GROMACS .gro file of C-alpha atoms in nm:
model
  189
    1UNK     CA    1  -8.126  19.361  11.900
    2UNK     CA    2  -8.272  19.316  12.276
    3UNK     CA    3  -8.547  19.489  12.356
    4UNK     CA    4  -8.520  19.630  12.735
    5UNK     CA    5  -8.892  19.638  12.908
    6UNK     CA    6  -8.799  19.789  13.216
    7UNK     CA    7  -9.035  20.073  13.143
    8UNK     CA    8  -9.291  19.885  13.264
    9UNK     CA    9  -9.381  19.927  13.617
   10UNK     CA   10  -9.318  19.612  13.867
   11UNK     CA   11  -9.627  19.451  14.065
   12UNK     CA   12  -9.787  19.619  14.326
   13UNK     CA   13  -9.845  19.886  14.092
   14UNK     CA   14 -10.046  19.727  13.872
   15UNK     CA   15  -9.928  19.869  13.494
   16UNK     CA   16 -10.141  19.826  13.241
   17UNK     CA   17  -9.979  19.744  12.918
   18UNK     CA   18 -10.255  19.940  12.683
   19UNK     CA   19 -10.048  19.898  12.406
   20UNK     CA   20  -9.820  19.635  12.412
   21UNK     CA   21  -9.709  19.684  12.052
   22UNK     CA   22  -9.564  19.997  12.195
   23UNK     CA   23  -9.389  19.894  12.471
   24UNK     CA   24  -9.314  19.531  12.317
   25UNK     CA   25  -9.105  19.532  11.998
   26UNK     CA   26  -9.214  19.917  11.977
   27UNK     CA   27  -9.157  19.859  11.550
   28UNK     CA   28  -9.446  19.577  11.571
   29UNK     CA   29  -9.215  19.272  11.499
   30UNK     CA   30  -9.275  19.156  11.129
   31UNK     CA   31  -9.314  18.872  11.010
   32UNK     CA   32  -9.296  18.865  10.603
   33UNK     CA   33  -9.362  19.234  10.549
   34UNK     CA   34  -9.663  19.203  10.782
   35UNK     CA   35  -9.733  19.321  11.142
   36UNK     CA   36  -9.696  19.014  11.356
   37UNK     CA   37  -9.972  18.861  11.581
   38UNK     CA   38 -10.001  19.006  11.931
   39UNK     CA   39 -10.031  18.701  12.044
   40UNK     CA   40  -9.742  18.511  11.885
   41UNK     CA   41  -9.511  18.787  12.091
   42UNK     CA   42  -9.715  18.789  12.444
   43UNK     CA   43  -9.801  18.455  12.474
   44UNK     CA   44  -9.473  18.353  12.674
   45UNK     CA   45  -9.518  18.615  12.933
   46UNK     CA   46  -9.883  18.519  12.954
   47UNK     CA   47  -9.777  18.155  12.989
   48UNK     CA   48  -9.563  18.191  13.243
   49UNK     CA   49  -9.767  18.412  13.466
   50UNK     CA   50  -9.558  18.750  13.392
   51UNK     CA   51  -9.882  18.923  13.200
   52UNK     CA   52 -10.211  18.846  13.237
   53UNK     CA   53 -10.530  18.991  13.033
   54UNK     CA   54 -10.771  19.195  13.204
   55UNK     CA   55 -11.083  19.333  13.113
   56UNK     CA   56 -10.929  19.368  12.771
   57UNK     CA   57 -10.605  19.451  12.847
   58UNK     CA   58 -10.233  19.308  12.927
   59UNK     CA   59 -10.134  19.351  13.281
   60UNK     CA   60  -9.809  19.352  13.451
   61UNK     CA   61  -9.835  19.091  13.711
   62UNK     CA   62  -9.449  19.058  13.779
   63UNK     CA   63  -9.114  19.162  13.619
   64UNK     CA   64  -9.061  19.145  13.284
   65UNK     CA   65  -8.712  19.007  13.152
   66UNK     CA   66  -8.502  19.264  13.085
   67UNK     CA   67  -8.387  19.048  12.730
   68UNK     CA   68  -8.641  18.911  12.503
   69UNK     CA   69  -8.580  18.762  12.121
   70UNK     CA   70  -8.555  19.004  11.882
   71UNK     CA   71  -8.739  18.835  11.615
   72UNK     CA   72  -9.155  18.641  11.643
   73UNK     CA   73  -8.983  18.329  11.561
   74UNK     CA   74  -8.695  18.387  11.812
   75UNK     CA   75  -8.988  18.380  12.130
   76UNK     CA   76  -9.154  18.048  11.942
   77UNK     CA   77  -8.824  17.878  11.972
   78UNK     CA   78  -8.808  18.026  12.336
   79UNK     CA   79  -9.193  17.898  12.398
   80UNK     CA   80  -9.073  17.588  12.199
   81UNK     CA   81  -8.771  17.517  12.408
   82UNK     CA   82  -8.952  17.552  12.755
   83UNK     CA   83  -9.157  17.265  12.601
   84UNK     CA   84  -9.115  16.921  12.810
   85UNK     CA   85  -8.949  16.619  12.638
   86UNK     CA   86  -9.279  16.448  12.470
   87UNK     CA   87  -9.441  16.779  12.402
   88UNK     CA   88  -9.126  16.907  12.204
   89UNK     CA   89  -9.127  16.557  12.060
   90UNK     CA   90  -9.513  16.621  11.956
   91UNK     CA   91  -9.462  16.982  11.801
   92UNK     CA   92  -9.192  16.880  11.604
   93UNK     CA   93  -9.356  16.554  11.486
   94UNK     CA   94  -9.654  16.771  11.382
   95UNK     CA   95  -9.456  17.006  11.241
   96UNK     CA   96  -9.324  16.767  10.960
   97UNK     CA   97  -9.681  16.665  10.900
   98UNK     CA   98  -9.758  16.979  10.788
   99UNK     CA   99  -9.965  17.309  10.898
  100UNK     CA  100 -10.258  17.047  10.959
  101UNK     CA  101 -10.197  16.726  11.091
  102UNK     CA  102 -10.345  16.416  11.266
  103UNK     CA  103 -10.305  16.286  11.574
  104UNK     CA  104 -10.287  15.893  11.428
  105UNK     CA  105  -9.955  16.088  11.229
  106UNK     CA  106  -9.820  16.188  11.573
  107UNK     CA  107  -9.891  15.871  11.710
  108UNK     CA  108  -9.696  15.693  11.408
  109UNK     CA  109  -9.392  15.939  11.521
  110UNK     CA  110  -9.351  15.830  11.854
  111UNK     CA  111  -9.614  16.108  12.027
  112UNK     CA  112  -9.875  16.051  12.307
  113UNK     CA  113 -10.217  16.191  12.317
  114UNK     CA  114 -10.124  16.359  12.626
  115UNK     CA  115  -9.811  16.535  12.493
  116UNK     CA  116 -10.079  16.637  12.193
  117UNK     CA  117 -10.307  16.774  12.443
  118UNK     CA  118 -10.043  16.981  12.658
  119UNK     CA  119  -9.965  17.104  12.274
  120UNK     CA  120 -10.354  17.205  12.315
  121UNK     CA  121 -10.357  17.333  12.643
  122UNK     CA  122 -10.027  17.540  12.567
  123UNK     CA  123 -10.273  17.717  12.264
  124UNK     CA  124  -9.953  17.612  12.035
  125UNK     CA  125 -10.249  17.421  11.811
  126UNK     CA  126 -10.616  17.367  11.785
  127UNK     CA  127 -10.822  17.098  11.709
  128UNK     CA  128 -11.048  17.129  11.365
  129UNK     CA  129 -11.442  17.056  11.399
  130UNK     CA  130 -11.360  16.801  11.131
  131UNK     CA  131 -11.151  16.626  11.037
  132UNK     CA  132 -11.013  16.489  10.637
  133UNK     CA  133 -10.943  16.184  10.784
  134UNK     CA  134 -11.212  15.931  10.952
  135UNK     CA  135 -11.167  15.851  11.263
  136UNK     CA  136 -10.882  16.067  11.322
  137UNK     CA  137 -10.835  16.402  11.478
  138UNK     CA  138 -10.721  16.709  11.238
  139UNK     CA  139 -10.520  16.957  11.383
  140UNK     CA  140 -10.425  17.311  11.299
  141UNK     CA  141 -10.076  17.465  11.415
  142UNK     CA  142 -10.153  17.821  11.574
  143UNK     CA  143  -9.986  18.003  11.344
  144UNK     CA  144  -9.734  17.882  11.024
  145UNK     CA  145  -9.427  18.043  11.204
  146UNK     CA  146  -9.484  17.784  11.478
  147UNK     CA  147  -9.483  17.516  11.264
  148UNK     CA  148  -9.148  17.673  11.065
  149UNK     CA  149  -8.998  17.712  11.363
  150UNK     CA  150  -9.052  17.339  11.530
  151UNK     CA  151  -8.913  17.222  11.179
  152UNK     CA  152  -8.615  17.393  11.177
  153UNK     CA  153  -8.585  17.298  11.519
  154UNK     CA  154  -8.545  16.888  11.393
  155UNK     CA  155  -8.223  16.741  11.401
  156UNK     CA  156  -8.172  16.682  11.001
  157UNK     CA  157  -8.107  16.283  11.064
  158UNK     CA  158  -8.396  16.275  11.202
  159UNK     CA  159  -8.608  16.436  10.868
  160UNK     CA  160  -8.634  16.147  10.629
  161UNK     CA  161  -8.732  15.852  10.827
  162UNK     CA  162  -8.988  16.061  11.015
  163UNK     CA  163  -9.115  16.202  10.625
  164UNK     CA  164  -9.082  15.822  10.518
  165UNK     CA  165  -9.339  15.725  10.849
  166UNK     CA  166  -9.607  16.012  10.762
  167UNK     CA  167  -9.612  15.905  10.393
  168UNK     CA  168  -9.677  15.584  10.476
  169UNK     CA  169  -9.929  15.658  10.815
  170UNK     CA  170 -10.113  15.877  10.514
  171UNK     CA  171 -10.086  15.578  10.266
  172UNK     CA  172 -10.270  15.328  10.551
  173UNK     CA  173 -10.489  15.627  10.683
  174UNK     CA  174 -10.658  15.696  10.306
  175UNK     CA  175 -10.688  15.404  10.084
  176UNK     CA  176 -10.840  15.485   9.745
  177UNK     CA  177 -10.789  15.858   9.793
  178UNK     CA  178 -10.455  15.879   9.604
  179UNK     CA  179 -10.612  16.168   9.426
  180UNK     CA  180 -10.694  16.354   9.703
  181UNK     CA  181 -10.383  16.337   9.946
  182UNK     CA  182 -10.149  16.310   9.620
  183UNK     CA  183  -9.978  16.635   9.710
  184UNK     CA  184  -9.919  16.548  10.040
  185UNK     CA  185  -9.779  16.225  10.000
  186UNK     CA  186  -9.548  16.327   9.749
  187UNK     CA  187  -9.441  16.607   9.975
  188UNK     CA  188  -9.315  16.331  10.217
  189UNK     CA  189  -9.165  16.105   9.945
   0.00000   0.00000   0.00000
């Protein structure tokens, strides 16, 4: 079902979007039996410039599409599509890494730092105070849908030799912890 969002009023009127759970996906999209995350379903618009948050709430800064995905994960695969080359490269790279992730995984895939920090920029992950791994930089996806929905996103030739290069990145990465990142490495095995 497409939502239509012409209610809102166009710029130069200013609308404020009080209650965008109301106007956007009016039945609060859900996700798993559970409300989904404002964000998850506004952060497109807010990325490209069509809402903008002010003093606390959304604003209408220009027209809204008239169509929008139905479902949370249908605008991540839009957000995810709109993604350049090596940042779509990145998120899905990440994604088979799991929820949490290193950037020396990523780099074993193929990635850049700088496709890992337009990821960052794009608020599609954040970077953990700490990290499991010395010397490398733990990552968090934004939310788990993301990271389900950059998975399913991977062509499925492409799924065991890029599980086969994070279970041996981990492997290198940990020596001696076998105990530790057992879980995860037989995930990828």
């Amino acid at each position: 079902r497409v939502r239509d969002l012409h209610t809102l009023r166009p710029p130069g009127r200013a609308a404020r979007v009080e209650e965008p759970r109301r106007r956007i996906g009016g039945d609060r999209r859900r996700v798993g039996g559970r409300a989904a995350p404002e964000r998850l379903v506004l952060a497109p618009a807010e990325h490209d410039g069509t809402l903008e948050r002010r003093d606390g709430h959304w604003t209408l800064v220009r027209p809204l599409s008239s169509a929008l995905p139905d479902t949370v994960q249908g605008v991540i695969a839009s957000r995810i599509d709109l993604l350049g080359p090596a940042e779509k490269r990145a998120i899905q790279g990440a994604s088979v890494v799991g929820r949490v992730f290193w950037d020396g995984a990523l780099r074993a895939l193929g990635s850049t730092s700088h496709a890992l920090n337009g990821l960052l920029g794009k608020g599609l992950v954040f970077e953990r105070p700490a990290s499991s791994i010395r010397g490398e930089r733990e990552l968090i996806f934004n939310h788990i849908l993301t990271r389900d929905v950059a998975y399913a996103s991977l062509p499925r030739a492409r799924l065991a030799d890029a599980h086969a290069r994070v279970a041996s990145w981990i492997e290198d990465a940990t020596p001696g912890r076998a105990d530790e990142f057992g879980e995860i490495l037989a995930h990828h095995s």
